[in-house]
Structure formats: C-alpha cells, structure tokens
Amino acid sequence: MEVGAVCPRLRPVDLESLVDQQRQKTAETWSVLLDHGLREGSPLDVETFFFADDEAAAVSLVEALAAEGTTATTESFQAKAGLFRKKTVWAVQADSALPVASLAVLADLTEAMVRQAARAGAVYDGWGAQIPES
C-alpha cells in the first residue's frame, strides 16, 4: 500500500475488503516461501509493517501490539505530499516468532494485524519473512 493511501479510519466494508486483499497476498507469499524451501510446520520469524499519519496512532498501535506480547517499534520519516510539500509519516514494524508456520496461522496473523492497525488509526502494509536455513 502506498504511503499516500494511509487513512485514519476505515469504514467496516473497507476493512473487510482490506482483510480479504491481505489474506490473498498472504496466500501468494506463502506459496512463494514454499517454492523457496520453507517447510510447513517449521518455525518462522515474521516482520509486519504499518503506516500512520500521526505519532498518536503509531504509538497506540505499538502499545496495543506490546500488550499482546509482540515486539514493535516506530519511527517517522518525510514523505512527498504533492509537488513541493512533504508530510511526516510514521512507520511501525512488529516482529512475531511463529513456532509452527502454516497458511492458516499466517492468514490469522494477517487478519489480526489488519484489524489491530485499523483500531489504532493506522494502516497495515504487509509482512515479510526470511526462510530459516536448515
């Protein structure tokens, strides 16, 4: 999702659409990971990414994730907001260690992160992982 697509609140129908889109992306990413040697059921460290328009939303998300036992950090950066303007955007990164990776586990994690971001006024941007060396 582009930084410019960050929005403070999503309507319920938009949220469900976003959940569906992200679940589809998760299925695609899972397939690529399997093609590159990941074994279903093996542990997997997952990094999830979010954007927020303001510090309050970013901090709210970090605190909510921390309350659930997820390590999360935030930082700000300047993004283009038109031809001559810039705006401050807040990025949040969370790390999750999955003891047993599967499409179902990743799909559930994705949905939980999308909803958590929406509650905090942030936007879920996706996740990534490196295949552990065997």
Steps between C-alpha positions, in 0.01 A plus 500: 500500500639841413575745776247737345229242560531534878166590650405550864180295500351237274132433453404142596450399136842642411654312791352169386623565147847576633497181709405299189771668289766438761394137545544453124846659513585272791403194297718620212797568728456163674516327162824682413653407836412134443647517149824628653537224754292591804342194655150521639512458877848644540563812710490835322588853608258747344537877473181701454486858379256787554465871424330774700436866426586611852709406798197431721372226267847347468555498876150362559575212263841428658340495846216271386745260335725503808200421721454184291866402539621620161822699473431820304686821419410825328688771315405801293613610157417770247287393204402694191156657529466682172742677274671718761368378833605226734323346794614296795398137480542252783614146425445214743676164480401199708681170538321171560665162553272226374597163650302315231444676168206418277273686263222495760726643772629774269149584376380535860802715589436718197135552586583580862762756392267667247231537767746614768634768266150623417410526870812712559436728202787353297518294182647152465754486217586130493750250633825338404717212613829334425510127459705354785809308396467129565 
